[in-house]
Short mmCIF file of C-alpha atoms in Angstrom, two decimals:
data_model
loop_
_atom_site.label_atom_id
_atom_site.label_comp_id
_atom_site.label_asym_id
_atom_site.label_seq_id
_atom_site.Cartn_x
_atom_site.Cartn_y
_atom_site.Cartn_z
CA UNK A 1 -29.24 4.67 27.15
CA UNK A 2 -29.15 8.53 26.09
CA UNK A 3 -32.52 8.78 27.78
CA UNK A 4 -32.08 7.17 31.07
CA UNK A 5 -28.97 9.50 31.25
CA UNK A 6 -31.52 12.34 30.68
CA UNK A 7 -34.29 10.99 33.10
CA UNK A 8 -32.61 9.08 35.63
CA UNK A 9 -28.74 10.17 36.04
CA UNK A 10 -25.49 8.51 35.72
CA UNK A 11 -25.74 6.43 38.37
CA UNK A 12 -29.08 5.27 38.36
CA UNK A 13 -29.44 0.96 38.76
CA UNK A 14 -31.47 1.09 35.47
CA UNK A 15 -29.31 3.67 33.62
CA UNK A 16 -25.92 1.53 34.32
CA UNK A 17 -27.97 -1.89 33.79
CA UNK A 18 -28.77 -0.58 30.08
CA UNK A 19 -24.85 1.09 29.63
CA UNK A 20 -23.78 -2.29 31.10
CA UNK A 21 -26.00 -4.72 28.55
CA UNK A 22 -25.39 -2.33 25.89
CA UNK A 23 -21.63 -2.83 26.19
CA UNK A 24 -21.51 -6.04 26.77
CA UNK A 25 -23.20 -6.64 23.63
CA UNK A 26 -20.62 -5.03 22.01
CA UNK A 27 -17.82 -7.42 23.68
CA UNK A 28 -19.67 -10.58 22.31
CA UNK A 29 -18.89 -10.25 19.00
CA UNK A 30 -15.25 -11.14 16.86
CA UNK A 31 -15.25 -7.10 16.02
CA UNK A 32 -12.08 -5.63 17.33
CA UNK A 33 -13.95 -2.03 16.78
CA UNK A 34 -17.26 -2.82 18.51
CA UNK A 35 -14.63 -3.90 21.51
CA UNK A 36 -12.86 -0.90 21.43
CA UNK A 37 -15.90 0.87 21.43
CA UNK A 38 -17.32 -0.75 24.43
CA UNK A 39 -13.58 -0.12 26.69
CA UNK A 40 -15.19 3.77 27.93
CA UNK A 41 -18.37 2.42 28.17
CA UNK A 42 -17.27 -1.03 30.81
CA UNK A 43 -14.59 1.79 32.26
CA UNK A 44 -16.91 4.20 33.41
CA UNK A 45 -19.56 1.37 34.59
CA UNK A 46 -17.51 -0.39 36.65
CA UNK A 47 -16.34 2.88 38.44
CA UNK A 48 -20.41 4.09 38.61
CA UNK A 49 -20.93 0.45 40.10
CA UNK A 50 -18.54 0.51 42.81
CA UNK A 51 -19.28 3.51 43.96
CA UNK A 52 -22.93 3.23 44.39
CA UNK A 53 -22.79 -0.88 44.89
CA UNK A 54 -19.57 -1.45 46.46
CA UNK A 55 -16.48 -3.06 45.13
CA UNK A 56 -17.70 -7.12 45.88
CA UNK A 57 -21.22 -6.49 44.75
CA UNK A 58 -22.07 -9.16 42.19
CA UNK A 59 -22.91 -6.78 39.29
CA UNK A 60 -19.89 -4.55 40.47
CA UNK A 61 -17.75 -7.92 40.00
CA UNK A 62 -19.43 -9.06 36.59
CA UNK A 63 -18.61 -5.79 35.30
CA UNK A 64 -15.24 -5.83 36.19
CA UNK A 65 -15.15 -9.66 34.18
CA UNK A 66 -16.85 -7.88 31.38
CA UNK A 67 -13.97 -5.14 31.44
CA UNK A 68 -11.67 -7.97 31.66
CA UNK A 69 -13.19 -9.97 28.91
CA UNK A 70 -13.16 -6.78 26.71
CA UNK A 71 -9.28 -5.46 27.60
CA UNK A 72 -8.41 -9.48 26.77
CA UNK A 73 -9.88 -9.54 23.20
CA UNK A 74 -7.81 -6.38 22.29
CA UNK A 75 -4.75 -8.32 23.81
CA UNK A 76 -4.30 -6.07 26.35
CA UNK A 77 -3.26 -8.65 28.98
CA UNK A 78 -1.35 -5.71 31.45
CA UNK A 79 -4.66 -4.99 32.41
CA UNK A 80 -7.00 -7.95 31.54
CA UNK A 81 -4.60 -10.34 34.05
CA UNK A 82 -4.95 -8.10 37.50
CA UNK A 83 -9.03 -8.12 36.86
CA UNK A 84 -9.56 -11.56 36.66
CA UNK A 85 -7.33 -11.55 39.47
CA UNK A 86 -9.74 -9.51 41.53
CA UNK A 87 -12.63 -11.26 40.38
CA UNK A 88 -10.88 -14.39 41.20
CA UNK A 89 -10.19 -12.96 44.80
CA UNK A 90 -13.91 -11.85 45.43
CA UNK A 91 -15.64 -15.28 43.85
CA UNK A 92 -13.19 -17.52 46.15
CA UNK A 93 -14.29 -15.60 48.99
CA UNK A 94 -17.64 -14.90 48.68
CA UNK A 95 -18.69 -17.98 46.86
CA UNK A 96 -15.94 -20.54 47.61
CA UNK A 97 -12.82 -22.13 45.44
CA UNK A 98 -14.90 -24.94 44.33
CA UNK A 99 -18.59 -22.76 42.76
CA UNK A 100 -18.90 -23.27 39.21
CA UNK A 101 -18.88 -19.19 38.89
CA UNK A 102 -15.04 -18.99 40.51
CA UNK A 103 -13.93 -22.46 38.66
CA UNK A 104 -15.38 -20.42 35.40
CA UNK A 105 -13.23 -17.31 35.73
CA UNK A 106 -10.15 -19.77 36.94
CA UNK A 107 -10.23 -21.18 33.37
CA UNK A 108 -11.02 -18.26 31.87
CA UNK A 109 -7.97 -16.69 33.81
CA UNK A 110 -5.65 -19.95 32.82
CA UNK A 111 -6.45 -19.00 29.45
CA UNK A 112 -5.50 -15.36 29.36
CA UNK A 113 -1.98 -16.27 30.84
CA UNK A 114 -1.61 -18.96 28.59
CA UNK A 115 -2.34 -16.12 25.20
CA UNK A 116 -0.25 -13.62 27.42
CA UNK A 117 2.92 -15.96 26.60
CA UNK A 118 2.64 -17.21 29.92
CA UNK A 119 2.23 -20.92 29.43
CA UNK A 120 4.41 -22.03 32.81
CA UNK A 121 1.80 -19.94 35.14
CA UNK A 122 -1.28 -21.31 32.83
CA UNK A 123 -0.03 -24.96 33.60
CA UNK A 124 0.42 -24.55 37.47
CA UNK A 125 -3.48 -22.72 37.37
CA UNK A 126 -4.51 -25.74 35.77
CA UNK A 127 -2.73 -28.13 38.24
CA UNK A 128 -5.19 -27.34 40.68
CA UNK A 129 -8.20 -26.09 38.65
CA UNK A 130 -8.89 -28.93 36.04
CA UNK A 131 -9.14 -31.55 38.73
CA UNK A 132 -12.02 -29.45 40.38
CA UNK A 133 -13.51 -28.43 37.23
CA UNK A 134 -13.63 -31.97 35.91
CA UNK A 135 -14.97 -33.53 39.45
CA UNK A 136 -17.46 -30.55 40.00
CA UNK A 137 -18.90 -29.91 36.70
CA UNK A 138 -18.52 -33.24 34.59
CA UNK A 139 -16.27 -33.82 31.93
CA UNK A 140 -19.04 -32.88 29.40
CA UNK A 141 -18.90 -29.46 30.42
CA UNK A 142 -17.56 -27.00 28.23
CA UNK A 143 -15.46 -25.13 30.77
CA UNK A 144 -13.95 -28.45 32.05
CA UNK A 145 -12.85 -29.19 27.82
CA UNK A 146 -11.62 -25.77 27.48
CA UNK A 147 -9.07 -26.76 30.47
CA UNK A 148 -7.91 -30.09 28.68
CA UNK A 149 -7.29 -27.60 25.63
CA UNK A 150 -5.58 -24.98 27.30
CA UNK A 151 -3.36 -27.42 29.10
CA UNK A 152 -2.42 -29.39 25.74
CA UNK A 153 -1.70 -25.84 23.84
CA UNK A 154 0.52 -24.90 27.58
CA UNK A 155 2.52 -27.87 26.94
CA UNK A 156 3.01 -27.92 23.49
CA UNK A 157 4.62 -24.56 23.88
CA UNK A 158 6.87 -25.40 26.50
CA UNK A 159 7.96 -28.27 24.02
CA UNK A 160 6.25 -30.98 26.20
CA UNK A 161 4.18 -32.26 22.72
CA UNK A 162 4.15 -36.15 23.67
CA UNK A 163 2.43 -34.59 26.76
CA UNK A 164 0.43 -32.76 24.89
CA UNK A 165 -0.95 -35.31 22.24
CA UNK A 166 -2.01 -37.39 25.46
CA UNK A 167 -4.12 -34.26 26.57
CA UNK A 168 -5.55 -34.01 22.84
CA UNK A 169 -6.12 -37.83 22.57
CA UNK A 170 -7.80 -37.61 25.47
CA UNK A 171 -10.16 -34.55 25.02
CA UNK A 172 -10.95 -35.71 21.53
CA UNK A 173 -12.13 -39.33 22.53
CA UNK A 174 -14.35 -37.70 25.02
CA UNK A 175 -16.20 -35.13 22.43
CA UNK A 176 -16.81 -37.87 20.12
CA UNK A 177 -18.24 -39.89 22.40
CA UNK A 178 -20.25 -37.14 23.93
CA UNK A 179 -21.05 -34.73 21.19
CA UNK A 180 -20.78 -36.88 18.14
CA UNK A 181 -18.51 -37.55 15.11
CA UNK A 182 -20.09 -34.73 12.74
CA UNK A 183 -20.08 -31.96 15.79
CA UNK A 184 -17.70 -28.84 15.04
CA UNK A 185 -16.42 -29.07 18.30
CA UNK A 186 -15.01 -33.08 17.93
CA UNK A 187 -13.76 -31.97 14.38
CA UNK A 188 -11.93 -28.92 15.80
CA UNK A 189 -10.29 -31.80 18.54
CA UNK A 190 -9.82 -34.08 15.64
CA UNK A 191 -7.80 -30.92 13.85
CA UNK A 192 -5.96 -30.58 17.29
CA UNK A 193 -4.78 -34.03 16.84
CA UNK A 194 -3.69 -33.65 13.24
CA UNK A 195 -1.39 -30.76 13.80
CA UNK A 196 0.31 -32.49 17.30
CA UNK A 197 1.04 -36.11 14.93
CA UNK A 198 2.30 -33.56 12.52
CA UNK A 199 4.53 -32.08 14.38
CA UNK A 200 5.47 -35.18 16.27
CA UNK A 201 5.86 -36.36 12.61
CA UNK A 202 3.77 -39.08 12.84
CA UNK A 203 2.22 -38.45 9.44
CA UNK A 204 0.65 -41.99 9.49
CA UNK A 205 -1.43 -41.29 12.04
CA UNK A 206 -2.81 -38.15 11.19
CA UNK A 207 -3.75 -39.09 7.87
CA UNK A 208 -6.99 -41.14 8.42
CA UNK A 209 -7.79 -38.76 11.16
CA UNK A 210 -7.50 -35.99 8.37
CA UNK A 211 -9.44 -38.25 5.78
CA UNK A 212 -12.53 -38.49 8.42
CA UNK A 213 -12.75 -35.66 9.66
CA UNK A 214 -11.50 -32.86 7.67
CA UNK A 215 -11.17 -33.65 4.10
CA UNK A 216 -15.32 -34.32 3.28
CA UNK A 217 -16.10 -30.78 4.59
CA UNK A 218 -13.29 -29.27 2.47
CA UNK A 219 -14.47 -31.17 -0.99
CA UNK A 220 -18.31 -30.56 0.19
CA UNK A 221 -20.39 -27.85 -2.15
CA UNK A 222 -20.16 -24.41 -0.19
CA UNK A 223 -23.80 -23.79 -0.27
CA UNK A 224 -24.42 -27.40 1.36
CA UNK A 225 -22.16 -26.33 4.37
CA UNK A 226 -23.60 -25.16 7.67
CA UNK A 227 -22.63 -21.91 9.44
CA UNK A 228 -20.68 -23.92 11.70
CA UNK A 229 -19.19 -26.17 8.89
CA UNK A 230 -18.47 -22.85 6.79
CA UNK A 231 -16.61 -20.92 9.53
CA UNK A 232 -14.67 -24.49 10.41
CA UNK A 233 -13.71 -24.84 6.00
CA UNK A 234 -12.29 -21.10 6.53
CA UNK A 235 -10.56 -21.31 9.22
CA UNK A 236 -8.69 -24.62 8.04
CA UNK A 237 -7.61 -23.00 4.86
CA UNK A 238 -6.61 -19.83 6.56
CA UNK A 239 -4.61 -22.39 9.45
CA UNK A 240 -6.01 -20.53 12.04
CA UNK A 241 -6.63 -23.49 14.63
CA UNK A 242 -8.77 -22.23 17.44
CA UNK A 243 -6.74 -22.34 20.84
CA UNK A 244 -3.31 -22.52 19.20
CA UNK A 245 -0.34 -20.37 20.22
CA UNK A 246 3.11 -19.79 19.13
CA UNK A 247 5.57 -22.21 20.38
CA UNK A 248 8.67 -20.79 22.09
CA UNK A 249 12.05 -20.53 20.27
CA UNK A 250 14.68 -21.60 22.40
#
């Protein structure tokens, strides 16, 4: 990027097309350094962008996601929220409230208010959003699952866990049918499952779920384990469920 500065200028299409890749491959990653890293980089793009492109130009608003993306990996939800916001504002206008691109950044958005501690506004979001996302892009698509997740973890905060085990039940029947008993995304909704009987304290029926699903991968050989299979064994010893939050204390 150094030499497109040199040659072309700040604000040249190719100079900020390189600054923006090059930053966004620094967001993609689990590296809390790399992100914070990329912040100056997304900052100063997105201000380059709508100045020469204009505020609703569609690399102008992907930038502004990609700042968003970036600010909500370091937990900085003050200023990830009000960027999806505008993102959401531009997409629903431009593209309509039913595009797969604005139902994408609705979810996303659900998401960020639900691991902002803001599980009521998550739930309402979803009221309206996961009926669309499920009718428009088919339950087997992943943003349509990630809003049965986030609406399970919403209510299982708010203390609403029968509701919740429904919305687990639910997604989990669905991946195995569509993805597969071995897949690490119906053992991470099998693992969902487990936790919500748990806590229900219906040990009984967690326990074959648990004997399926989880307990070959943790006696398996690490060397015989996938990278998938790997990162799932470490992440159940560590109890670091993907998706779940804190629950409220009354």
């Amino acid at each position: 990027t150094d030499r497109y500065l040199r040659k072309l200028g700040s604000e040249h299409p190719i100079t900020l097309q390189a600054r923006s890749t090059l930053a966004t491959m620094m967001t993609d990653g689990a590296d809390v350094d790399s992100v914070k890293t990329a912040l100056p980089l997304l900052q100063d793009v997105l201000a380059a962008r709508e100045r020469v492109l204009g505020r609703d130009h569609p690399q102008t608003v992907r930038t502004r996601l990609n700042l968003a993306t970036a600010h909500a990996k370091l937990k900085h939800f003050a200023e990830a929220l009000p960027l999806e916001e505008q993102v959401i504002t531009v997409r629903s206008r431009v593209l309509g409230p039913g595009h797969p691109d604005t139902l994408s950044i609705l979810v996303n958005h659900a998401g960020t208010l639900l691991n902002a501690g803001q599980a009521d506004a998550a739930l309402r979001l979803l009221g309206d959003v996961q009926p669309l996302a499920l009718k428009t892009l088919g339950e087997k698509h992943p943003q349509a699952q990630a809003t049965m997740v986030i609406r399970a973890e919403a209510l299982r905060v708010l203390g609403r866990v029968p509701d919740a085990l429904a919305e687990y039940q639910r997604l989990f029947e669905l991946r195995r049918r569509v993805l597969g008993e071995t897949d690490r995304e119906t053992r991470v909704a099998a693992w969902n499952l487990i936790d919500t009987y748990t806590e229900l304290g219906r040990k009984a029926d967690a326990a074959p779920l648990y004997r399926q699903y989880i307990a070959p991968l943790l006696a398996a050989e690490p060397e015989t384990l996938d990278d998938d299979d790997a990162d799932f064994v470490r992440r159940y010893r560590e109890g670091k469920r993907p998706g779940k939050q804190p629950t409220k204390r009354g």
